[in-house]
């Protein structure tokens, strides 16, 4: 069925009303649970005094969020502000050498922050993978890159490397793993792109310019070498119409989102509550569903803010960086599920699309997804939780293809063609609603815990059946249809319906 299949307007209004009511209802349960348990002993470590004029404590369970906007805030602002000023001056003075200027500033900032031993370690990774890149054998580049990445993610090799980077800077361990991990992935991108270069090879200087671009260095996103090399060496610099206005608007939007999240953290303890399983076991099914959904939304917001701030700086440098991830609310297929578009682009370019090709053959798709999630498992750090996460997401991605293949054969294809586009969209929406909750359950275990994911699954699928199960699926179905409507309107903007002449010379859209 086509993506442009429309539904009656009153039906969409009904879906909007049901979804809004359900979100308010679930939010009220979470607010009540947060307010009534604010003084629980289990909350002492993660619920701290917040902004005093709210008169409430604040959920600080997320280490990354607290790190970025408290301990690390001044470091980020200072380093990125210096980069913007430095880059702007030298872009005006020597536009031909701006990629070199970016790398010099980035290298100096990394050296000042982390010291000589860390710099030597990163350079050793670069030298090893550059040497392998000169052979121009993709399998060798992959093998060398994955072995180097494994040395950072597996014991005892990671502890040995980390022990070399010592100092009093309290965020040194975070920057160590971020800087080294993203450096290795960038070096692999460089090596694989060098294999495709028909004449000669890229220089070691090209690799250093690529790797030490400061906004991407510690926290990403990863921009593949082919894109960065072209954009950073482009001397025909200019701004599109209203580009600076858009950059300013996005920067203010990110600031607004940060403030809104902080306000919500004073009233909804969505991160702390799932860690207290005794409390979770006494919550309502709607509260559990709201907690699972809100945790996924929050993780998307966190990624969108982090990459959005970095992307704003990169856009000021006349780059076109990977965009923030697609919101979990807009997802109902596994193929679109990712929380780091840079890593996703990297995996698609060098693994998933390379092996799976057109993604239409079942066995090729299975091999492509297994290899993709194997690399992802290594990137995240092999452990039981990551194994489970990888298995279920790999299964979900393949199951979608199996179902699509099955539905393309009679009698399913005949039934679908005979029911009309609107009804076909409704039927698909029902399956998409179930798929949406599969995505949430498969990913919530990586964000919270396996115990919380199992608790949500049992309550919504088994103990809550049929009332809670069907009511949650009904609300999800309404949300999926609203997302499909948004996609339909966007499809019409991108590819308007053809207009043809009818009797009397009038025109109508097909």
Tab-separated table of C-alpha atoms in Angstrom:
chain	number	residue	atom	x	y	z
A	1	UNK	CA	0.000	0.000	0.000
A	2	UNK	CA	1.261	3.456	-0.870
A	3	UNK	CA	2.557	5.855	1.734
A	4	UNK	CA	0.150	8.487	0.362
A	5	UNK	CA	-2.976	6.600	1.474
A	6	UNK	CA	-5.181	9.084	3.349
A	7	UNK	CA	-7.568	8.684	6.283
A	8	UNK	CA	-10.639	10.828	7.069
A	9	UNK	CA	-9.843	14.010	8.993
A	10	UNK	CA	-12.257	13.240	11.849
A	11	UNK	CA	-10.512	9.891	12.363
A	12	UNK	CA	-7.155	11.624	12.756
A	13	UNK	CA	-8.702	14.101	15.235
A	14	UNK	CA	-9.938	11.138	17.259
A	15	UNK	CA	-6.461	9.570	17.229
A	16	UNK	CA	-4.945	12.864	18.437
A	17	UNK	CA	-7.423	13.146	21.302
A	18	UNK	CA	-6.854	9.549	22.429
A	19	UNK	CA	-3.077	9.906	22.291
A	20	UNK	CA	-3.051	13.219	24.184
A	21	UNK	CA	-5.350	11.838	26.882
A	22	UNK	CA	-3.230	8.716	27.297
A	23	UNK	CA	0.033	10.677	27.610
A	24	UNK	CA	-1.493	12.954	30.259
A	25	UNK	CA	-2.909	9.918	32.087
A	26	UNK	CA	0.417	8.051	32.106
A	27	UNK	CA	2.275	11.249	33.061
A	28	UNK	CA	-0.017	11.746	36.057
A	29	UNK	CA	0.830	8.242	37.301
A	30	UNK	CA	4.567	8.936	36.996
A	31	UNK	CA	4.164	12.312	38.739
A	32	UNK	CA	2.253	10.683	41.578
A	33	UNK	CA	4.883	7.954	41.977
A	34	UNK	CA	7.641	10.580	41.960
A	35	UNK	CA	5.958	12.810	44.555
A	36	UNK	CA	4.939	10.043	46.951
A	37	UNK	CA	8.362	8.367	46.986
A	38	UNK	CA	10.657	11.375	46.944
A	39	UNK	CA	12.100	10.485	50.360
A	40	UNK	CA	12.671	6.767	49.743
A	41	UNK	CA	16.074	5.498	50.831
A	42	UNK	CA	16.630	4.057	47.364
A	43	UNK	CA	16.290	7.571	45.914
A	44	UNK	CA	18.966	9.240	48.060
A	45	UNK	CA	21.824	8.654	45.637
A	46	UNK	CA	20.014	9.820	42.498
A	47	UNK	CA	17.512	12.458	43.691
A	48	UNK	CA	19.379	15.568	44.803
A	49	UNK	CA	18.434	19.186	45.607
A	50	UNK	CA	17.714	21.016	42.366
A	51	UNK	CA	16.724	24.561	41.473
A	52	UNK	CA	15.552	25.977	44.828
A	53	UNK	CA	12.688	28.032	43.339
A	54	UNK	CA	10.965	24.822	42.186
A	55	UNK	CA	10.863	23.577	45.749
A	56	UNK	CA	11.538	20.006	44.588
A	57	UNK	CA	14.476	17.671	44.333
A	58	UNK	CA	15.901	16.758	40.938
A	59	UNK	CA	16.522	13.393	39.262
A	60	UNK	CA	20.272	13.200	38.586
A	61	UNK	CA	20.473	9.464	37.880
A	62	UNK	CA	21.888	9.986	34.377
A	63	UNK	CA	25.629	10.413	34.771
A	64	UNK	CA	26.110	11.698	31.218
A	65	UNK	CA	23.514	14.463	31.464
A	66	UNK	CA	24.817	15.593	34.848
A	67	UNK	CA	28.376	15.501	33.515
A	68	UNK	CA	27.659	17.586	30.412
A	69	UNK	CA	25.671	20.311	32.131
A	70	UNK	CA	27.524	20.614	35.427
A	71	UNK	CA	31.064	19.239	35.714
A	72	UNK	CA	31.923	19.295	32.023
A	73	UNK	CA	29.868	22.319	30.976
A	74	UNK	CA	32.609	24.919	31.347
A	75	UNK	CA	35.180	22.724	29.597
A	76	UNK	CA	32.852	22.166	26.633
A	77	UNK	CA	31.944	25.841	26.328
A	78	UNK	CA	35.552	26.980	26.597
A	79	UNK	CA	36.916	24.467	24.085
A	80	UNK	CA	34.139	24.876	21.514
A	81	UNK	CA	34.069	28.676	21.832
A	82	UNK	CA	37.820	28.742	21.250
A	83	UNK	CA	37.419	26.482	18.228
A	84	UNK	CA	34.692	28.695	16.714
A	85	UNK	CA	36.763	31.869	17.147
A	86	UNK	CA	39.997	30.238	15.997
A	87	UNK	CA	38.355	28.569	12.999
A	88	UNK	CA	36.548	31.725	11.917
A	89	UNK	CA	39.696	33.844	11.938
A	90	UNK	CA	41.810	31.412	9.968
A	91	UNK	CA	38.995	30.527	7.580
A	92	UNK	CA	38.926	34.199	6.567
A	93	UNK	CA	42.714	34.485	6.428
A	94	UNK	CA	43.668	31.118	4.901
A	95	UNK	CA	40.618	29.232	3.630
A	96	UNK	CA	42.799	26.792	1.655
A	97	UNK	CA	44.416	25.524	4.847
A	98	UNK	CA	41.413	25.524	7.171
A	99	UNK	CA	41.388	21.711	7.584
A	100	UNK	CA	44.990	21.952	8.791
A	101	UNK	CA	44.054	24.767	11.181
A	102	UNK	CA	41.163	22.696	12.547
A	103	UNK	CA	43.534	19.773	13.202
A	104	UNK	CA	46.192	21.947	14.828
A	105	UNK	CA	43.700	23.494	17.237
A	106	UNK	CA	42.119	20.111	17.945
A	107	UNK	CA	45.458	18.418	18.538
A	108	UNK	CA	46.554	21.222	20.870
A	109	UNK	CA	43.270	21.016	22.813
A	110	UNK	CA	43.554	17.214	23.162
A	111	UNK	CA	47.195	17.472	24.225
A	112	UNK	CA	46.429	20.149	26.814
A	113	UNK	CA	43.451	18.249	28.201
A	114	UNK	CA	44.738	14.679	28.208
A	115	UNK	CA	48.541	14.875	28.113
A	116	UNK	CA	51.352	13.350	26.068
A	117	UNK	CA	50.619	9.696	26.846
A	118	UNK	CA	47.063	9.889	25.538
A	119	UNK	CA	48.225	11.745	22.440
A	120	UNK	CA	50.903	9.114	21.841
A	121	UNK	CA	48.336	6.332	22.230
A	122	UNK	CA	45.940	7.913	19.707
A	123	UNK	CA	48.801	8.540	17.276
A	124	UNK	CA	49.902	4.903	17.608
A	125	UNK	CA	46.391	3.800	16.588
A	126	UNK	CA	46.545	6.192	13.635
A	127	UNK	CA	49.982	4.956	12.534
A	128	UNK	CA	48.993	1.275	12.729
A	129	UNK	CA	45.798	1.698	10.722
A	130	UNK	CA	47.434	4.078	8.235
A	131	UNK	CA	50.145	1.497	7.562
A	132	UNK	CA	47.524	-1.183	6.928
A	133	UNK	CA	45.567	1.237	4.707
A	134	UNK	CA	48.542	1.485	2.336
A	135	UNK	CA	48.113	-2.215	1.470
A	136	UNK	CA	44.642	-1.385	0.078
A	137	UNK	CA	43.042	-4.652	1.171
A	138	UNK	CA	39.646	-4.098	2.774
A	139	UNK	CA	39.672	-7.319	4.763
A	140	UNK	CA	43.035	-6.370	6.260
A	141	UNK	CA	41.765	-2.885	7.137
A	142	UNK	CA	38.702	-4.374	8.796
A	143	UNK	CA	40.727	-6.972	10.683
A	144	UNK	CA	43.277	-4.426	11.914
A	145	UNK	CA	40.552	-1.954	12.888
A	146	UNK	CA	38.455	-4.500	14.781
A	147	UNK	CA	41.507	-5.886	16.587
A	148	UNK	CA	42.483	-2.351	17.620
A	149	UNK	CA	38.926	-1.648	18.763
A	150	UNK	CA	38.861	-4.934	20.690
A	151	UNK	CA	42.053	-3.895	22.487
A	152	UNK	CA	40.112	-0.887	23.786
A	153	UNK	CA	36.960	-2.802	24.762
A	154	UNK	CA	38.272	-6.107	26.171
A	155	UNK	CA	40.206	-6.900	29.318
A	156	UNK	CA	43.061	-6.812	30.150
A	157	UNK	CA	44.137	-4.728	27.160
A	158	UNK	CA	41.832	-1.768	27.855
A	159	UNK	CA	42.984	-1.485	31.483
A	160	UNK	CA	46.599	-1.554	30.348
A	161	UNK	CA	46.031	1.294	27.888
A	162	UNK	CA	43.931	3.280	30.368
A	163	UNK	CA	46.637	2.936	33.036
A	164	UNK	CA	49.014	4.871	30.797
A	165	UNK	CA	46.692	7.880	30.861
A	166	UNK	CA	46.936	9.184	34.399
A	167	UNK	CA	46.144	12.572	35.842
A	168	UNK	CA	43.950	14.541	38.204
A	169	UNK	CA	41.352	15.558	35.612
A	170	UNK	CA	38.169	13.917	36.937
A	171	UNK	CA	36.727	13.252	33.470
A	172	UNK	CA	39.863	11.702	32.055
A	173	UNK	CA	38.433	8.168	31.885
A	174	UNK	CA	35.327	9.356	29.985
A	175	UNK	CA	37.403	11.306	27.475
A	176	UNK	CA	39.858	8.421	27.176
A	177	UNK	CA	37.275	5.913	25.937
A	178	UNK	CA	35.435	8.466	23.826
A	179	UNK	CA	38.553	9.842	22.160
A	180	UNK	CA	40.177	6.476	21.495
A	181	UNK	CA	36.981	4.745	20.389
A	182	UNK	CA	35.925	7.381	17.880
A	183	UNK	CA	39.541	7.727	16.655
A	184	UNK	CA	39.685	4.030	15.790
A	185	UNK	CA	36.376	4.199	13.901
A	186	UNK	CA	37.578	7.251	11.982
A	187	UNK	CA	40.862	5.524	11.157
A	188	UNK	CA	38.925	2.523	9.832
A	189	UNK	CA	36.834	4.846	7.668
A	190	UNK	CA	40.028	6.431	6.338
A	191	UNK	CA	41.572	3.035	5.597
A	192	UNK	CA	38.486	1.695	3.811
A	193	UNK	CA	38.104	4.843	1.727
A	194	UNK	CA	41.789	4.647	0.821
A	195	UNK	CA	41.156	1.157	-0.550
A	196	UNK	CA	38.651	2.668	-3.005
A	197	UNK	CA	41.022	5.421	-4.137
A	198	UNK	CA	42.028	4.440	-7.647
A	199	UNK	CA	45.269	6.418	-7.970
A	200	UNK	CA	47.751	6.673	-5.131
A	201	UNK	CA	46.840	6.945	-1.473
A	202	UNK	CA	45.715	9.598	0.939
A	203	UNK	CA	48.477	11.010	3.114
A	204	UNK	CA	49.035	10.596	6.832
A	205	UNK	CA	48.416	14.321	7.085
A	206	UNK	CA	44.918	13.766	5.636
A	207	UNK	CA	44.226	11.238	8.399
A	208	UNK	CA	45.409	13.597	11.143
A	209	UNK	CA	43.322	16.461	9.753
A	210	UNK	CA	40.308	14.186	9.743
A	211	UNK	CA	40.836	12.636	13.147
A	212	UNK	CA	41.694	15.735	15.184
A	213	UNK	CA	38.732	17.896	14.243
A	214	UNK	CA	37.876	18.833	17.830
A	215	UNK	CA	34.033	19.016	17.777
A	216	UNK	CA	33.884	15.358	16.657
A	217	UNK	CA	36.940	14.040	18.504
A	218	UNK	CA	35.696	12.959	21.940
A	219	UNK	CA	31.954	12.417	21.498
A	220	UNK	CA	31.314	12.151	17.756
A	221	UNK	CA	29.318	11.959	15.629
A	222	UNK	CA	31.432	10.041	13.144
A	223	UNK	CA	31.519	11.662	9.736
A	224	UNK	CA	32.937	9.230	7.181
A	225	UNK	CA	36.264	10.255	5.655
A	226	UNK	CA	34.984	10.658	2.096
A	227	UNK	CA	32.458	13.303	3.194
A	228	UNK	CA	34.736	15.132	5.620
A	229	UNK	CA	37.694	15.278	3.223
A	230	UNK	CA	35.635	16.897	0.475
A	231	UNK	CA	33.850	19.367	2.735
A	232	UNK	CA	36.836	20.401	4.872
A	233	UNK	CA	38.957	21.064	1.777
A	234	UNK	CA	36.281	23.011	-0.047
A	235	UNK	CA	37.506	26.573	-0.638
A	236	UNK	CA	34.284	27.848	-2.211
A	237	UNK	CA	32.714	28.828	1.078
A	238	UNK	CA	29.373	30.540	1.324
A	239	UNK	CA	26.158	30.565	3.271
A	240	UNK	CA	22.752	29.552	1.997
A	241	UNK	CA	19.866	31.933	2.360
A	242	UNK	CA	18.814	32.228	6.023
A	243	UNK	CA	21.464	29.671	7.031
A	244	UNK	CA	22.798	31.767	9.922
A	245	UNK	CA	19.245	32.363	11.097
A	246	UNK	CA	18.643	28.611	11.086
A	247	UNK	CA	21.883	27.972	12.980
A	248	UNK	CA	20.940	30.539	15.622
A	249	UNK	CA	17.428	29.128	15.904
A	250	UNK	CA	18.734	25.605	16.411
A	251	UNK	CA	21.200	26.774	19.056
A	252	UNK	CA	18.413	28.527	20.978
A	253	UNK	CA	16.189	25.472	20.541
A	254	UNK	CA	18.841	23.236	22.097
A	255	UNK	CA	19.151	25.626	25.037
A	256	UNK	CA	15.376	25.569	25.451
A	257	UNK	CA	15.292	21.759	25.374
A	258	UNK	CA	17.989	21.599	28.066
A	259	UNK	CA	15.930	23.868	30.320
A	260	UNK	CA	12.722	21.909	29.664
A	261	UNK	CA	14.433	18.593	30.495
A	262	UNK	CA	15.783	20.061	33.731
A	263	UNK	CA	12.282	21.219	34.673
A	264	UNK	CA	10.829	17.781	33.949
A	265	UNK	CA	13.546	16.154	36.054
A	266	UNK	CA	12.177	18.057	39.062
A	267	UNK	CA	8.733	16.502	38.703
A	268	UNK	CA	9.100	13.179	36.869
A	269	UNK	CA	11.798	10.838	38.189
A	270	UNK	CA	11.762	8.671	35.082
A	271	UNK	CA	15.391	7.558	35.498
A	272	UNK	CA	15.427	6.828	39.231
A	273	UNK	CA	12.137	4.930	39.551
A	274	UNK	CA	13.107	2.028	37.197
A	275	UNK	CA	16.200	1.343	39.346
A	276	UNK	CA	14.015	0.563	42.395
A	277	UNK	CA	12.399	-2.756	41.482
A	278	UNK	CA	10.475	-2.965	44.749
A	279	UNK	CA	8.705	0.274	43.875
A	280	UNK	CA	8.284	-0.717	40.227
A	281	UNK	CA	6.454	-3.907	41.198
A	282	UNK	CA	3.730	-1.823	42.893
A	283	UNK	CA	3.187	0.645	40.042
A	284	UNK	CA	0.236	0.473	37.662
A	285	UNK	CA	0.546	-0.940	34.155
A	286	UNK	CA	0.016	2.525	32.684
A	287	UNK	CA	2.801	3.941	34.846
A	288	UNK	CA	5.190	1.207	33.683
A	289	UNK	CA	4.282	1.797	30.047
A	290	UNK	CA	4.824	5.529	30.500
A	291	UNK	CA	8.203	4.965	32.171
A	292	UNK	CA	9.413	2.661	29.393
A	293	UNK	CA	8.308	5.052	26.662
A	294	UNK	CA	9.629	8.188	28.415
A	295	UNK	CA	13.045	6.600	28.971
A	296	UNK	CA	13.410	5.981	25.232
A	297	UNK	CA	12.232	9.518	24.455
A	298	UNK	CA	14.675	10.969	26.968
A	299	UNK	CA	17.574	8.997	25.488
A	300	UNK	CA	16.689	10.410	22.075
A	301	UNK	CA	16.495	13.942	23.504
A	302	UNK	CA	19.909	13.493	25.116
A	303	UNK	CA	21.464	12.308	21.863
A	304	UNK	CA	19.693	15.042	19.871
A	305	UNK	CA	20.979	17.768	22.220
A	306	UNK	CA	24.554	16.487	22.348
A	307	UNK	CA	24.880	15.961	18.606
A	308	UNK	CA	22.824	19.086	17.923
A	309	UNK	CA	25.262	21.310	19.819
A	310	UNK	CA	28.248	19.716	18.088
A	311	UNK	CA	26.525	19.891	14.702
A	312	UNK	CA	25.856	23.610	15.219
A	313	UNK	CA	29.598	24.188	15.594
A	314	UNK	CA	30.349	21.982	12.585
A	315	UNK	CA	27.795	23.887	10.484
A	316	UNK	CA	29.534	27.143	11.413
A	317	UNK	CA	32.669	25.524	9.955
A	318	UNK	CA	30.814	25.005	6.633
A	319	UNK	CA	30.399	21.250	7.173
A	320	UNK	CA	27.291	19.140	6.691
A	321	UNK	CA	27.498	16.744	9.673
A	322	UNK	CA	25.308	13.690	10.361
A	323	UNK	CA	21.937	14.779	11.673
A	324	UNK	CA	20.544	13.882	15.120
A	325	UNK	CA	18.729	10.541	15.391
A	326	UNK	CA	15.094	10.062	14.489
A	327	UNK	CA	12.794	10.460	17.482
A	328	UNK	CA	11.611	7.186	19.026
A	329	UNK	CA	8.040	8.484	18.768
A	330	UNK	CA	8.409	8.430	14.974
A	331	UNK	CA	9.711	4.872	14.843
A	332	UNK	CA	7.639	1.820	14.100
A	333	UNK	CA	10.161	-0.174	12.046
A	334	UNK	CA	13.507	-1.566	13.188
A	335	UNK	CA	15.236	-0.337	10.031
A	336	UNK	CA	15.015	3.267	11.279
A	337	UNK	CA	16.062	2.546	14.860
A	338	UNK	CA	19.354	4.153	15.852
A	339	UNK	CA	20.474	6.652	18.478
A	340	UNK	CA	23.694	7.767	16.774
A	341	UNK	CA	23.242	8.600	13.098
A	342	UNK	CA	27.006	8.900	12.606
A	343	UNK	CA	27.659	5.320	13.761
A	344	UNK	CA	24.612	4.199	11.792
A	345	UNK	CA	25.934	5.843	8.598
A	346	UNK	CA	29.346	4.240	9.206
A	347	UNK	CA	27.849	0.773	9.699
A	348	UNK	CA	25.535	1.096	6.699
A	349	UNK	CA	28.302	2.249	4.375
A	350	UNK	CA	30.982	-0.279	5.324
A	351	UNK	CA	29.031	-3.292	6.614
A	352	UNK	CA	25.237	-3.381	6.234
A	353	UNK	CA	24.819	-2.024	2.689
A	354	UNK	CA	28.111	-3.560	1.529
A	355	UNK	CA	26.976	-7.096	2.436
A	356	UNK	CA	23.201	-6.743	2.140
A	357	UNK	CA	23.276	-4.791	-1.156
A	358	UNK	CA	19.597	-4.152	-2.014
A	359	UNK	CA	18.343	-5.770	1.260
A	360	UNK	CA	15.831	-7.836	-0.672
A	361	UNK	CA	17.356	-11.294	-0.255
A	362	UNK	CA	16.677	-13.060	3.021
A	363	UNK	CA	20.032	-14.794	3.493
A	364	UNK	CA	22.108	-11.788	2.454
A	365	UNK	CA	20.073	-9.617	4.807
A	366	UNK	CA	20.591	-12.104	7.637
A	367	UNK	CA	24.345	-12.136	7.070
A	368	UNK	CA	24.447	-8.336	6.792
A	369	UNK	CA	22.544	-7.789	10.039
A	370	UNK	CA	24.593	-10.374	11.953
A	371	UNK	CA	27.840	-8.733	10.847
A	372	UNK	CA	26.475	-5.254	11.583
A	373	UNK	CA	25.397	-6.121	15.102
A	374	UNK	CA	28.635	-8.016	15.716
A	375	UNK	CA	30.575	-4.810	15.029
A	376	UNK	CA	28.044	-2.838	17.096
A	377	UNK	CA	28.483	-5.254	20.004
A	378	UNK	CA	32.226	-4.723	19.913
A	379	UNK	CA	31.747	-0.951	19.713
A	380	UNK	CA	29.428	-0.895	22.740
A	381	UNK	CA	31.607	-3.267	24.737
A	382	UNK	CA	30.815	-6.996	24.831
A	383	UNK	CA	28.773	-8.052	27.867
A	384	UNK	CA	25.630	-10.086	28.559
A	385	UNK	CA	23.280	-7.097	28.285
A	386	UNK	CA	24.766	-6.003	24.946
A	387	UNK	CA	24.540	-9.562	23.615
A	388	UNK	CA	20.828	-9.704	24.453
A	389	UNK	CA	20.220	-6.240	22.976
A	390	UNK	CA	22.050	-7.136	19.762
A	391	UNK	CA	20.253	-10.467	19.366
A	392	UNK	CA	16.741	-9.060	19.707
A	393	UNK	CA	17.358	-6.032	17.488
A	394	UNK	CA	19.001	-8.234	14.857
A	395	UNK	CA	16.008	-10.581	15.021
A	396	UNK	CA	13.553	-7.669	14.753
A	397	UNK	CA	15.262	-6.296	11.661
A	398	UNK	CA	15.164	-9.668	9.913
A	399	UNK	CA	11.637	-10.488	11.068
A	400	UNK	CA	10.397	-7.335	9.312
A	401	UNK	CA	11.871	-8.558	6.040
A	402	UNK	CA	10.393	-12.038	6.507
A	403	UNK	CA	6.926	-10.619	7.126
A	404	UNK	CA	7.231	-8.241	4.148
A	405	UNK	CA	8.278	-11.141	1.925
A	406	UNK	CA	5.417	-13.280	3.170
A	407	UNK	CA	2.858	-10.521	2.576
A	408	UNK	CA	4.091	-10.044	-0.988
A	409	UNK	CA	2.879	-13.531	-1.949
A	410	UNK	CA	-0.725	-14.720	-2.494
A	411	UNK	CA	-3.150	-14.881	-0.808
A	412	UNK	CA	-1.938	-11.981	1.373
A	413	UNK	CA	-1.025	-9.720	-1.543
A	414	UNK	CA	-4.432	-10.336	-3.178
A	415	UNK	CA	-6.292	-9.595	0.058
A	416	UNK	CA	-4.314	-6.391	0.593
A	417	UNK	CA	-4.959	-5.114	-2.916
A	418	UNK	CA	-8.672	-5.805	-2.550
A	419	UNK	CA	-9.228	-4.011	0.751
A	420	UNK	CA	-8.354	-0.489	-0.422
A	421	UNK	CA	-5.494	1.813	0.554
A	422	UNK	CA	-7.116	3.359	3.653
A	423	UNK	CA	-8.050	-0.003	5.147
A	424	UNK	CA	-4.627	-1.376	4.233
A	425	UNK	CA	-3.059	1.500	6.141
A	426	UNK	CA	-5.205	0.682	9.195
A	427	UNK	CA	-4.265	-3.017	9.096
A	428	UNK	CA	-0.581	-2.181	8.776
A	429	UNK	CA	-0.954	0.275	11.649
A	430	UNK	CA	-2.021	-2.546	13.950
A	431	UNK	CA	1.128	-4.536	13.191
A	432	UNK	CA	3.253	-1.383	13.434
A	433	UNK	CA	1.838	-0.718	16.922
A	434	UNK	CA	3.008	-4.141	18.113
A	435	UNK	CA	6.348	-3.519	16.412
A	436	UNK	CA	6.674	-0.178	18.206
A	437	UNK	CA	6.478	-1.871	21.598
A	438	UNK	CA	8.915	-4.544	20.491
A	439	UNK	CA	11.392	-1.739	19.716
A	440	UNK	CA	10.800	-0.209	23.159
A	441	UNK	CA	11.194	-3.505	25.031
A	442	UNK	CA	14.293	-4.505	23.067
A	443	UNK	CA	16.001	-1.167	23.733
A	444	UNK	CA	14.826	-0.380	27.264
A	445	UNK	CA	16.966	-3.200	28.628
A	446	UNK	CA	20.085	-1.391	27.384
A	447	UNK	CA	18.984	1.935	28.894
A	448	UNK	CA	17.782	0.701	32.292
A	449	UNK	CA	18.179	-2.951	33.174
A	450	UNK	CA	17.174	-6.415	32.055
A	451	UNK	CA	14.995	-6.766	35.178
A	452	UNK	CA	13.006	-3.622	34.358
A	453	UNK	CA	12.503	-4.699	30.741
A	454	UNK	CA	11.282	-8.132	31.878
A	455	UNK	CA	8.927	-6.515	34.393
A	456	UNK	CA	7.404	-4.229	31.731
A	457	UNK	CA	7.046	-7.149	29.326
A	458	UNK	CA	5.343	-9.412	31.863
A	459	UNK	CA	2.928	-6.725	33.038
A	460	UNK	CA	1.901	-5.489	29.579
A	461	UNK	CA	1.809	-8.794	27.742
A	462	UNK	CA	0.786	-11.405	30.323
A	463	UNK	CA	-0.510	-10.057	33.637
A	464	UNK	CA	-2.189	-7.053	32.029
A	465	UNK	CA	-3.932	-9.049	29.320
A	466	UNK	CA	-6.419	-8.226	27.932
A	467	UNK	CA	-7.266	-4.776	29.349
A	468	UNK	CA	-3.814	-3.196	29.701
A	469	UNK	CA	-2.409	-4.962	26.643
A	470	UNK	CA	-5.163	-3.920	24.274
A	471	UNK	CA	-5.527	-0.387	25.654
A	472	UNK	CA	-1.782	0.298	25.313
A	473	UNK	CA	-1.799	-1.119	21.786
A	474	UNK	CA	-4.825	1.035	20.929
A	475	UNK	CA	-3.050	4.191	22.076
A	476	UNK	CA	0.103	3.128	20.217
A	477	UNK	CA	-1.959	2.470	17.088
A	478	UNK	CA	-3.303	6.050	17.281
A	479	UNK	CA	0.240	7.378	17.557
A	480	UNK	CA	1.448	5.270	14.627
A	481	UNK	CA	-1.365	6.563	12.413
A	482	UNK	CA	-0.463	10.162	13.291
A	483	UNK	CA	3.161	9.456	12.382
A	484	UNK	CA	2.027	7.881	9.112
A	485	UNK	CA	-0.059	10.976	8.399
A	486	UNK	CA	2.983	13.164	8.915
A	487	UNK	CA	4.974	10.945	6.550
A	488	UNK	CA	2.132	11.082	4.011
A	489	UNK	CA	2.122	14.878	4.001
A	490	UNK	CA	5.884	14.982	3.665
A	491	UNK	CA	5.697	12.532	0.746
A	492	UNK	CA	3.164	14.784	-0.979
A	493	UNK	CA	5.506	17.770	-0.538
A	494	UNK	CA	8.469	15.816	-1.896
A	495	UNK	CA	6.520	14.222	-4.753
A	496	UNK	CA	3.173	15.957	-5.430
A	497	UNK	CA	0.348	14.028	-7.015
A	498	UNK	CA	0.235	14.454	-10.815
A	499	UNK	CA	-2.461	16.774	-12.142
A	500	UNK	CA	-4.366	15.939	-15.334
A	501	UNK	CA	-6.951	17.644	-17.486
A	502	UNK	CA	-10.585	16.577	-17.220
A	503	UNK	CA	-13.748	17.540	-19.114
A	504	UNK	CA	-14.311	21.274	-19.356
A	505	UNK	CA	-10.633	22.081	-19.146
A	506	UNK	CA	-10.588	21.827	-15.349
A	507	UNK	CA	-7.738	20.140	-13.494
A	508	UNK	CA	-7.818	17.605	-10.744
A	509	UNK	CA	-5.236	15.726	-8.679
A	510	UNK	CA	-5.151	11.968	-9.019
